[in-house]
PDB file of C-alpha atoms and ligand atoms in Angstrom:
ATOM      1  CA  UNK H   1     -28.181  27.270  -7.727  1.00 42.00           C
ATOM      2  CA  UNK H   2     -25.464  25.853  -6.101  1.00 46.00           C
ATOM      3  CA  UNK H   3     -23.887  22.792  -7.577  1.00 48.00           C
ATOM      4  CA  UNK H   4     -22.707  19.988  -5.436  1.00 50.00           C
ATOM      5  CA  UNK H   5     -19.225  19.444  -5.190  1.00 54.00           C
ATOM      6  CA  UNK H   6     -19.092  16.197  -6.679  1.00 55.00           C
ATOM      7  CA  UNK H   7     -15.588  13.908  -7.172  1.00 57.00           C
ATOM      8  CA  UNK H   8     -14.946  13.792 -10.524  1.00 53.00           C
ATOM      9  CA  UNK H   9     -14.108  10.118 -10.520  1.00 52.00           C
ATOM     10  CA  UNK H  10     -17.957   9.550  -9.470  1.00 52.00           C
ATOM     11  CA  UNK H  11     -16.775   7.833  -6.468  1.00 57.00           C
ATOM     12  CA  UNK H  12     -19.637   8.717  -4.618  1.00 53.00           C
ATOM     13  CA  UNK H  13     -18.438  11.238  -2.553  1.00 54.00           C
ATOM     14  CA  UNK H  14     -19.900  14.462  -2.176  1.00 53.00           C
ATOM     15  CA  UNK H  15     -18.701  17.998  -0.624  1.00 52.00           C
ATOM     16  CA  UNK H  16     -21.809  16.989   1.871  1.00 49.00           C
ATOM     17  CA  UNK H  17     -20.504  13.307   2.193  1.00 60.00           C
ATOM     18  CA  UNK H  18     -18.429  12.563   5.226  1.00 73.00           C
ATOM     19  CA  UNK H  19     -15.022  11.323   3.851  1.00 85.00           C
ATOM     20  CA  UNK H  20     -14.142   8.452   6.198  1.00 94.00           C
ATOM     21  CA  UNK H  21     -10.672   8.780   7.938  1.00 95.00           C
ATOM     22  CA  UNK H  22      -8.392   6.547   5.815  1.00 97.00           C
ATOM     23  CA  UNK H  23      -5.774   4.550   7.511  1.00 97.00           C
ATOM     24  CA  UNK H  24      -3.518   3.130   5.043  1.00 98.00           C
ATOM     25  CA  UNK H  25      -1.058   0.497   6.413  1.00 98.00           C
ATOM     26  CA  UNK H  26       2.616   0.171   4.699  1.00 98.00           C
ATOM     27  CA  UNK H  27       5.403  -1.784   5.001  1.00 98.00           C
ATOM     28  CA  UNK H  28       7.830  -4.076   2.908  1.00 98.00           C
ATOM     29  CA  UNK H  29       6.848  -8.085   1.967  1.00 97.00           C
ATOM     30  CA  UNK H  30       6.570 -10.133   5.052  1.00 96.00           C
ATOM     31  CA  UNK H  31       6.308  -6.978   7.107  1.00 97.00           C
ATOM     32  CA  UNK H  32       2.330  -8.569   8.726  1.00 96.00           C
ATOM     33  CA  UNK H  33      -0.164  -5.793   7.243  1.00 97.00           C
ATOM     34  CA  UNK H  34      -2.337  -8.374   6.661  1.00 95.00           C
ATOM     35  CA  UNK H  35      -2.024  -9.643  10.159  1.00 95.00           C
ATOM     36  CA  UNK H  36      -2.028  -6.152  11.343  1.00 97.00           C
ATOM     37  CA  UNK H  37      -5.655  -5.418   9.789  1.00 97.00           C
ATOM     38  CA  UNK H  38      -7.227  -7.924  11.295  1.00 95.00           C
ATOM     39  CA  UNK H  39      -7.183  -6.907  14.451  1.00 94.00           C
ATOM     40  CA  UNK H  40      -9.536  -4.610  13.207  1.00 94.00           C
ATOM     41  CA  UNK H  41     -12.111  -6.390  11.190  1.00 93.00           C
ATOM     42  CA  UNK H  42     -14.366  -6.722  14.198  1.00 93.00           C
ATOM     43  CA  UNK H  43     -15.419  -2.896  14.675  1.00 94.00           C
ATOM     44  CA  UNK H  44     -18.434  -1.672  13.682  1.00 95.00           C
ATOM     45  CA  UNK H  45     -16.970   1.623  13.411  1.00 95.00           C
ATOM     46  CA  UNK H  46     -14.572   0.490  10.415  1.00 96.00           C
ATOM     47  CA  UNK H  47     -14.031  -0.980   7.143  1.00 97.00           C
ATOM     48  CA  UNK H  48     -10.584  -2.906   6.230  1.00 97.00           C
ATOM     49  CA  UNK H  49     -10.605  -3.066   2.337  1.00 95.00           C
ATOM     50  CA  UNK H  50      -9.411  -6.183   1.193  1.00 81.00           C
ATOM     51  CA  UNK H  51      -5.857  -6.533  -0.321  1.00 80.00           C
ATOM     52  CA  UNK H  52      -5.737  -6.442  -3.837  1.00 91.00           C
ATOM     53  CA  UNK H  53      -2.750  -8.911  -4.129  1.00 93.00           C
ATOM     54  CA  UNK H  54      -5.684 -11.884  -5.109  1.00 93.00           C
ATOM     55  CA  UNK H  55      -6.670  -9.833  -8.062  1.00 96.00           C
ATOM     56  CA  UNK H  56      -2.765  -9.426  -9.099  1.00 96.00           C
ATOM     57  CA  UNK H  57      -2.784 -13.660  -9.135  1.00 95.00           C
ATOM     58  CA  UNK H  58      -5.564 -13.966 -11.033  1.00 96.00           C
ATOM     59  CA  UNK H  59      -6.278 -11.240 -13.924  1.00 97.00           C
ATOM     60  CA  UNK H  60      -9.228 -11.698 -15.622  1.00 97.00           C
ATOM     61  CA  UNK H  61      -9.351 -14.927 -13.976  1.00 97.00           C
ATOM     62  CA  UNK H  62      -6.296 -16.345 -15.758  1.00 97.00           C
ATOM     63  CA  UNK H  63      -3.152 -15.048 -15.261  1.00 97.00           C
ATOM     64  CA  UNK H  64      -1.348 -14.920 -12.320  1.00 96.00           C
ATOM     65  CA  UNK H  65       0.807 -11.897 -12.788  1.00 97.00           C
ATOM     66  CA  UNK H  66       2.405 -11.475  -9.963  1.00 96.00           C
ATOM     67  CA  UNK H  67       3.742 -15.147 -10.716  1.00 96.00           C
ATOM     68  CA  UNK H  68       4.895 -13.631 -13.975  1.00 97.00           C
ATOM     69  CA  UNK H  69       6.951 -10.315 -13.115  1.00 97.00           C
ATOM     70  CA  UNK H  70       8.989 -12.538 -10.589  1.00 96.00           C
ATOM     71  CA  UNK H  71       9.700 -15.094 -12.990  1.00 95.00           C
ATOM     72  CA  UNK H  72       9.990 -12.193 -16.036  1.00 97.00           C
ATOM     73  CA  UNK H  73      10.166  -8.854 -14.041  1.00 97.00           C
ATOM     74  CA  UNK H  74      11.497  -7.275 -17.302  1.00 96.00           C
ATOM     75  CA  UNK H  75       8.875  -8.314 -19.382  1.00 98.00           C
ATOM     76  CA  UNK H  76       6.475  -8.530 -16.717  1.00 98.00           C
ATOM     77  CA  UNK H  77       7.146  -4.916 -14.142  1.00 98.00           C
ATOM     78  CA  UNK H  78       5.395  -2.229 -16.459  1.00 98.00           C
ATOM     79  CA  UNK H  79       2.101  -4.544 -16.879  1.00 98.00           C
ATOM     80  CA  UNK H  80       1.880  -5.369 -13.038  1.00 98.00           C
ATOM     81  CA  UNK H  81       2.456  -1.920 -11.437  1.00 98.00           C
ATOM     82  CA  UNK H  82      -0.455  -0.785 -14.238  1.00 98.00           C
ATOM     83  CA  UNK H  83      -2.791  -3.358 -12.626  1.00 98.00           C
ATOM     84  CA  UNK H  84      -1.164  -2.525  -9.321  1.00 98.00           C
ATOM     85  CA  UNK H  85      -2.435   1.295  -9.684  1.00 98.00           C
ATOM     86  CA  UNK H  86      -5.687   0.898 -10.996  1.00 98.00           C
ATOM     87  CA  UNK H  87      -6.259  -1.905  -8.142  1.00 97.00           C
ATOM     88  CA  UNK H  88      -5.113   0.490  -5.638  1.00 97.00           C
ATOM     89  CA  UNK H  89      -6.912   3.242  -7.012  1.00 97.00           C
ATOM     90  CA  UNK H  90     -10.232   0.960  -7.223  1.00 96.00           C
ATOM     91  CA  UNK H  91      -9.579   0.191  -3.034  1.00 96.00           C
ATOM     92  CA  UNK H  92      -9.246   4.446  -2.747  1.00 96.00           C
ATOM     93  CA  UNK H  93     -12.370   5.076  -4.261  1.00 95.00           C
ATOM     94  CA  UNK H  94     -14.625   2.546  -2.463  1.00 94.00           C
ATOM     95  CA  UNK H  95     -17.129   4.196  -0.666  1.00 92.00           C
ATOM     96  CA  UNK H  96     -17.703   3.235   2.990  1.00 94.00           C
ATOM     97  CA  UNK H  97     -20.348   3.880   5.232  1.00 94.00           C
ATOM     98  CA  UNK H  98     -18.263   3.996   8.700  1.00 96.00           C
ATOM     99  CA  UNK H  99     -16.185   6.321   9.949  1.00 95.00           C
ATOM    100  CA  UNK H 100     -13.099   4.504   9.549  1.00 95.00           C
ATOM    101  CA  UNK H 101     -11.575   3.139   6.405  1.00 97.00           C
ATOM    102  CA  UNK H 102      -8.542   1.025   6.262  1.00 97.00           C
ATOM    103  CA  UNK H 103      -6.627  -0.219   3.397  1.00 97.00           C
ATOM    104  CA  UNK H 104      -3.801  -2.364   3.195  1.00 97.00           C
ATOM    105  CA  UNK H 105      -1.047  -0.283   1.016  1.00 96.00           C
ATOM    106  CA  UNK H 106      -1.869   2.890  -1.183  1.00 97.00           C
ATOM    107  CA  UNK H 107      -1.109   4.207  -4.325  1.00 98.00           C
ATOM    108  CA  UNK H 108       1.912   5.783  -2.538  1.00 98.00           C
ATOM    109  CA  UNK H 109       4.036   2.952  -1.743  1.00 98.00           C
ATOM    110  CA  UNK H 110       2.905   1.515  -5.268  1.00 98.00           C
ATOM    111  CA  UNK H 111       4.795   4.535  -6.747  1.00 98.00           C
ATOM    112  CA  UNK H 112       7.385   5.370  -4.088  1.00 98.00           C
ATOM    113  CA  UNK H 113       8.774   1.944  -2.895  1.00 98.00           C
ATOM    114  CA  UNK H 114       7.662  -0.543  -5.709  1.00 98.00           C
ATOM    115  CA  UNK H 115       7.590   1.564  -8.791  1.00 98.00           C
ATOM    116  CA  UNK H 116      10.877   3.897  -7.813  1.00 98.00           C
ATOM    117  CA  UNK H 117      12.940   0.208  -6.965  1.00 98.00           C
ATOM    118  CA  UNK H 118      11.968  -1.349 -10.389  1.00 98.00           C
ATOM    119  CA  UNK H 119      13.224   2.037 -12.044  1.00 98.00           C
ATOM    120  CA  UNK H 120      16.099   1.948  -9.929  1.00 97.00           C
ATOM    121  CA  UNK H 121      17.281  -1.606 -11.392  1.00 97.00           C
ATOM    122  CA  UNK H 122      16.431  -0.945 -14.852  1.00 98.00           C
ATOM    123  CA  UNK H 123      13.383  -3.102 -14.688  1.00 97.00           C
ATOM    124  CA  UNK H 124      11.034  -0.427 -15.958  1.00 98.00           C
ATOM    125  CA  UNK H 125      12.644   1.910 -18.224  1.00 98.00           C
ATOM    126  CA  UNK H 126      12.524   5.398 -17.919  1.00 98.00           C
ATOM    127  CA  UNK H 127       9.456   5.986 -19.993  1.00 98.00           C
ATOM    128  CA  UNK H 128       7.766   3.612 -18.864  1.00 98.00           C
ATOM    129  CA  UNK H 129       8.573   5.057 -15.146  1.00 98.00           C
ATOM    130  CA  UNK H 130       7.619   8.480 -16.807  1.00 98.00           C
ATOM    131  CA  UNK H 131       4.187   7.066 -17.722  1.00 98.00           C
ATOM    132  CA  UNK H 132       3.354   5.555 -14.743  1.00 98.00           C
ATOM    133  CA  UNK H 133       4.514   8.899 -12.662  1.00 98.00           C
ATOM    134  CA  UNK H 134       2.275  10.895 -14.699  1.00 98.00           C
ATOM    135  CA  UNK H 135      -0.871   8.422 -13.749  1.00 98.00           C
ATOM    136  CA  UNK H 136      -0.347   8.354  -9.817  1.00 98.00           C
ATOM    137  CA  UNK H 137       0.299  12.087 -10.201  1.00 97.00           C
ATOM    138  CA  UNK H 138      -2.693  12.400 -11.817  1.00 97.00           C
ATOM    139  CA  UNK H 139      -5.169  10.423  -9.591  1.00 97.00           C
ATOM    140  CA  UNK H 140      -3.585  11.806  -6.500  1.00 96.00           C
ATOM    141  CA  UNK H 141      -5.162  14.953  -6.976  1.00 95.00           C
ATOM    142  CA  UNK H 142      -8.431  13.842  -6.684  1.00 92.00           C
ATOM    143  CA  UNK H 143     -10.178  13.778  -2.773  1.00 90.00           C
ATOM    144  CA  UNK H 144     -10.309   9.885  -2.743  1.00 92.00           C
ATOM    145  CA  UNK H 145      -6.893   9.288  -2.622  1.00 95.00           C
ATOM    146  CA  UNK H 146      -6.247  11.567   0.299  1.00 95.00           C
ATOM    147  CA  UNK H 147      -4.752   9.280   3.186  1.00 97.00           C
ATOM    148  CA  UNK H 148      -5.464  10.879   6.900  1.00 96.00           C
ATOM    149  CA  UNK H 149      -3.060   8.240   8.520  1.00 97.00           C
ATOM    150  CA  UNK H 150      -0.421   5.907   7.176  1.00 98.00           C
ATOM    151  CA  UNK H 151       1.295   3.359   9.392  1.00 98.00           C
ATOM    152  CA  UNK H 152       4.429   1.705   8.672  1.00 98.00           C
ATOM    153  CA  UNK H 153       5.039  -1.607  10.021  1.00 98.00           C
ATOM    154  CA  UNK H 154       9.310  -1.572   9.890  1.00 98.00           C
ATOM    155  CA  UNK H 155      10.719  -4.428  10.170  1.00 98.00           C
ATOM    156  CA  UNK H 156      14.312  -6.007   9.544  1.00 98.00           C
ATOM    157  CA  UNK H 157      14.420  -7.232   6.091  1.00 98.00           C
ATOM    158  CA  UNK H 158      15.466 -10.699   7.297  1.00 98.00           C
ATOM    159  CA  UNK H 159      12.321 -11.023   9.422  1.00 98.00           C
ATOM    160  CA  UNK H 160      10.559 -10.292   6.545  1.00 98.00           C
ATOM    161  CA  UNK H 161      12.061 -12.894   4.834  1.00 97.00           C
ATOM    162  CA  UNK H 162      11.582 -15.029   7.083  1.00 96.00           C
ATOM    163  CA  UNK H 163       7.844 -14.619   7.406  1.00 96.00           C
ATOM    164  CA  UNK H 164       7.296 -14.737   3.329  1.00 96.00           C
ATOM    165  CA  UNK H 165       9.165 -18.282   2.972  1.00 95.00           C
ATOM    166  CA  UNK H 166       6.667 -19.748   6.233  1.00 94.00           C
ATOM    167  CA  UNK H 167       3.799 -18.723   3.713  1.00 91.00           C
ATOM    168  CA  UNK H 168       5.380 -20.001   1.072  1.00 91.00           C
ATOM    169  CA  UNK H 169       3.248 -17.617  -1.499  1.00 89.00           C
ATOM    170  CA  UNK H 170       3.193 -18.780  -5.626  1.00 84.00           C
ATOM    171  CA  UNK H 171       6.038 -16.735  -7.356  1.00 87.00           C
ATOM    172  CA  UNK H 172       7.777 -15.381  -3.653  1.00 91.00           C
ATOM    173  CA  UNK H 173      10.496 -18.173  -3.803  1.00 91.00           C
ATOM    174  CA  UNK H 174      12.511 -15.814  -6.144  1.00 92.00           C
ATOM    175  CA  UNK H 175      12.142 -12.566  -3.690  1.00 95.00           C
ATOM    176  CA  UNK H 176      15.699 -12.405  -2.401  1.00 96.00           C
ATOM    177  CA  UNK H 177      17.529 -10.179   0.321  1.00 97.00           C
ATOM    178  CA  UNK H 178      18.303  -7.665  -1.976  1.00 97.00           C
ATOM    179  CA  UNK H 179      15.493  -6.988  -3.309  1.00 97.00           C
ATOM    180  CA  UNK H 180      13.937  -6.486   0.455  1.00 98.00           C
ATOM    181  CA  UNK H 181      17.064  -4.188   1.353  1.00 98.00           C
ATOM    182  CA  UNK H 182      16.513  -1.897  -1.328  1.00 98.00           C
ATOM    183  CA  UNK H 183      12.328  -1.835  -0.546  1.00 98.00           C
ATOM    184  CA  UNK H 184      13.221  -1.543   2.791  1.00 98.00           C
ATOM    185  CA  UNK H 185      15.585   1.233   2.142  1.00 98.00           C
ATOM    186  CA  UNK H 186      13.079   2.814   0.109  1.00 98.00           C
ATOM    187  CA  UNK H 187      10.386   2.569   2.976  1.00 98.00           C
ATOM    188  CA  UNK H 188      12.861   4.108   5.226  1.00 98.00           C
ATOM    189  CA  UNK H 189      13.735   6.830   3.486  1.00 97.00           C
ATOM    190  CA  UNK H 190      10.455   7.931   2.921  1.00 97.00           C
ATOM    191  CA  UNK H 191       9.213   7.854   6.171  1.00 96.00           C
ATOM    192  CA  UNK H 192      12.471   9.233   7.962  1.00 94.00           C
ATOM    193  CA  UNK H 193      11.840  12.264   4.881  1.00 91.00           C
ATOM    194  CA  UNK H 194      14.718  11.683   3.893  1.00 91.00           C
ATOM    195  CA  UNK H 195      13.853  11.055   0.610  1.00 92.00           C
ATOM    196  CA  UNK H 196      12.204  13.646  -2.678  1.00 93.00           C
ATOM    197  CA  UNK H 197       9.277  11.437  -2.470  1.00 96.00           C
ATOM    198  CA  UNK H 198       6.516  13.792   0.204  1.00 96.00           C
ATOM    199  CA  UNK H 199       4.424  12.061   2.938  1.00 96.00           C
ATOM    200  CA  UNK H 200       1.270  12.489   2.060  1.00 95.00           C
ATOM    201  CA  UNK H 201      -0.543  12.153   5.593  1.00 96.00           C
ATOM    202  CA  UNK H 202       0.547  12.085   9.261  1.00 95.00           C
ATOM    203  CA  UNK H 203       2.469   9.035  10.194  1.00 96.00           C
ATOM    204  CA  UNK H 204       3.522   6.164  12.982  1.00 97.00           C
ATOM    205  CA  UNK H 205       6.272   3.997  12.946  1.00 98.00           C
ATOM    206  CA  UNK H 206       5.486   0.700  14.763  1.00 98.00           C
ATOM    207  CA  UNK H 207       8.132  -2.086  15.277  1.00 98.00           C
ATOM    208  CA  UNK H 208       6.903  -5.324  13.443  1.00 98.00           C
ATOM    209  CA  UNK H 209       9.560  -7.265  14.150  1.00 98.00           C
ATOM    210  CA  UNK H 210       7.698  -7.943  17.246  1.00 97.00           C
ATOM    211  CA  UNK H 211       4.979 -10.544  17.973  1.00 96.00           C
ATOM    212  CA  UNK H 212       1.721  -9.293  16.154  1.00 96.00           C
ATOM    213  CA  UNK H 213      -0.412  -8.566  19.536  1.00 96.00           C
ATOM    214  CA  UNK H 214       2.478  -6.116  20.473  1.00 97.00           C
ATOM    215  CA  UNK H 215       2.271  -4.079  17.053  1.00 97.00           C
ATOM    216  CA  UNK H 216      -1.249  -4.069  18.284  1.00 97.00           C
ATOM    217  CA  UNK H 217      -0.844  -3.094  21.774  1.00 97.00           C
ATOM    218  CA  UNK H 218       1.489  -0.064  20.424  1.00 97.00           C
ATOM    219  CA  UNK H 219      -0.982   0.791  17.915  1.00 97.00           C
ATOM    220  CA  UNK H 220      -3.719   1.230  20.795  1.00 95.00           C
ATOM    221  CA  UNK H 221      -1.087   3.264  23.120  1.00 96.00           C
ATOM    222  CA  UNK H 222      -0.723   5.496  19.717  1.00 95.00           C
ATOM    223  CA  UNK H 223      -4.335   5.961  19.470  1.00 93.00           C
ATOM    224  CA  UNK H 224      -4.468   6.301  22.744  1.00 92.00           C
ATOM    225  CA  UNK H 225      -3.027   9.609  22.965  1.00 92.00           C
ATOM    226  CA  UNK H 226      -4.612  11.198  19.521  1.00 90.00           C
ATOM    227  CA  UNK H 227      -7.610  12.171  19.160  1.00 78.00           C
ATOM    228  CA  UNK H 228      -9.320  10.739  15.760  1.00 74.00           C
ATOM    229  CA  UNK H 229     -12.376  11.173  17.025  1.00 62.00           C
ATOM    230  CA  UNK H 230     -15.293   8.573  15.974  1.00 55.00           C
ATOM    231  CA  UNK H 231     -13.889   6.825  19.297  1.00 52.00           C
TER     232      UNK H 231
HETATM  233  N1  DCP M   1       4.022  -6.045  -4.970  1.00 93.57           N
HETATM  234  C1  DCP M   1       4.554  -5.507  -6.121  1.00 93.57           C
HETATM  235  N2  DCP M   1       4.307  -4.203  -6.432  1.00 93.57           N
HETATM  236  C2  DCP M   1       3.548  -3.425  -5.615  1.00 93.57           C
HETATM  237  C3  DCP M   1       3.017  -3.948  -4.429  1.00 93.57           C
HETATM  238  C4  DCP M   1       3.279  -5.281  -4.127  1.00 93.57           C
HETATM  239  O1  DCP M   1       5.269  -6.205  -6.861  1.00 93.57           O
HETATM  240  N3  DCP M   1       3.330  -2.162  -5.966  1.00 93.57           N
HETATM  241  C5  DCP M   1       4.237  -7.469  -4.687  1.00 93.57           C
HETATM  242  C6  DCP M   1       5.184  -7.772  -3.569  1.00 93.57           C
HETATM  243  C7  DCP M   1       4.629  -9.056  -2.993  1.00 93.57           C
HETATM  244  C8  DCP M   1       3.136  -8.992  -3.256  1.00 93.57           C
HETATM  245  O2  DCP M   1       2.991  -8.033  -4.310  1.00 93.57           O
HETATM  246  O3  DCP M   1       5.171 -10.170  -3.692  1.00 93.57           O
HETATM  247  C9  DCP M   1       2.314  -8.564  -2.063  1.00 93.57           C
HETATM  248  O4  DCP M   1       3.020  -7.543  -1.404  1.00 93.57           O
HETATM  249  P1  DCP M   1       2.467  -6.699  -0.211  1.00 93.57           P
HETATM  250  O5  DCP M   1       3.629  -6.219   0.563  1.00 93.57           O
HETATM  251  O6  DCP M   1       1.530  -5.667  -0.741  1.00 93.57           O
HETATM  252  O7  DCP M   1       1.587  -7.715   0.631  1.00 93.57           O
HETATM  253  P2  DCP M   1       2.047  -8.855   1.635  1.00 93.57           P
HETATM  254  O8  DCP M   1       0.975  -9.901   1.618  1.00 93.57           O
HETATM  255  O9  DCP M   1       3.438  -9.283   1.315  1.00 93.57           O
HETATM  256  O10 DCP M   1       2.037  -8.073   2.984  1.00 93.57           O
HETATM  257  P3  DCP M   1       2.174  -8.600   4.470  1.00 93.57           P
HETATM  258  O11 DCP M   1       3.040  -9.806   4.468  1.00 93.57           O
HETATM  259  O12 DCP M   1       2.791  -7.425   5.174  1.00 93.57           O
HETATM  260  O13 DCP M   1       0.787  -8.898   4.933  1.00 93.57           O
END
């Protein structure tokens, strides 16, 4: 008898289960992957999952802990990027039915950008960096977290910051330049490969320090001239 190849998460995949092709959009604060997905939310072909940044502001209804690691990142860092993984790994494993799935972030940047930077100003100590390494390596090895497509939105840090003071979001006032130079830096690095961290999919580099209907436009031109099938 042969046994189905089934995910071990129970994610509802199956080796007979189309796995949809997963777009995951990346960039720093402010860069507009929010703005960026919506372009999309009208095709039948496609499902954006939601950004999991309500569920940081509100765990278990409650606490806002997003709020919390920028007023305490100390206290705060090791207890949001644990949320901020098992949020990100909830958005991997939810099954669509269309041939597209696209997700705002990834368990990638999570560990690569966000993670590494906290590490990198003593904001989560080495162990705790340790522990949180051996999660994400952990639950990348399973099929749901594969990414087919990542698309990074680069943009100047000061447009960013721009962008997150207009939307004036609880607990951003205290996100300052240098902490979107070093994300940015970290972004960078990974997607020129110039950094240890790998790239887990193909990628494109848009400029989003444009107008959001341009990101678009150059979005479609990239699409355009790859085939991804589905149309
Ligand atoms: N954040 C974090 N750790 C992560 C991911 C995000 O501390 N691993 C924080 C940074 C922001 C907030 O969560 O304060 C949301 O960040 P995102 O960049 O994920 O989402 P935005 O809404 O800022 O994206 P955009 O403006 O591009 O739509």
């Amino acid at each position: 008898v042969l046994m189905e190849n089934v995910c071990p998460n129970s994610c509802g995949w199956t080796s007979r289960t189309k796995r949809p092709l997963t777009i995951a959009v990346e960039g720093n604060i402010g860069s507009g992957k929010t703005t960026f997905l919506r372009n999309f939310e009208h095709l039948k072909n496609s499902t954006i999952i939601p950004e999991p940044v309500a569920r940081w502001c509100s765990v278990d209804g409650r606490f806002n802990l997003l709020q919390k690691m920028y007023e305490n990142p100390r206290k705060y860092s090791l207890a949001l990027q644990t949320y901020v993984q098992l949020t990100m790994l909830q958005n991997h494993r939810a099954p669509v039915s269309t041939d597209f799935k696209l997700m705002e972030r990834s368990l990638y940047s999570a560990r690569y950008c966000f993670v590494e930077n906290l590490f990198r100003s003593n904001l989560l100590s080495e162990v705790e960096t340790i522990i949180l390494d051996e999660w994400f390596e952990h639950l990348i090895t399973t099929e749901c977290c594969v990414v087919d497509l990542i698309v990074y939105l680069r943009t100047d840090p000061a447009v960013a910051m721009d962008r997150i003071k207009k939307r004036n979001r609880d607990g951003e006032n205290t996100v300052s330049m240098d902490y979107l130079n070093s994300l940015h830096d970290l972004h960078e690095e990974w997607f020129a490969g110039r950094s240890s961290f790998p790239m887990p999919a193909n990628c494109v580099v848009l400029d989003a320090n444009q107008d959001a209907d341009l990101v678009k436009r150059d979005f479609i031109e990239y699409v355009k001239n790859h085939d991804f099938g589905g149309g």
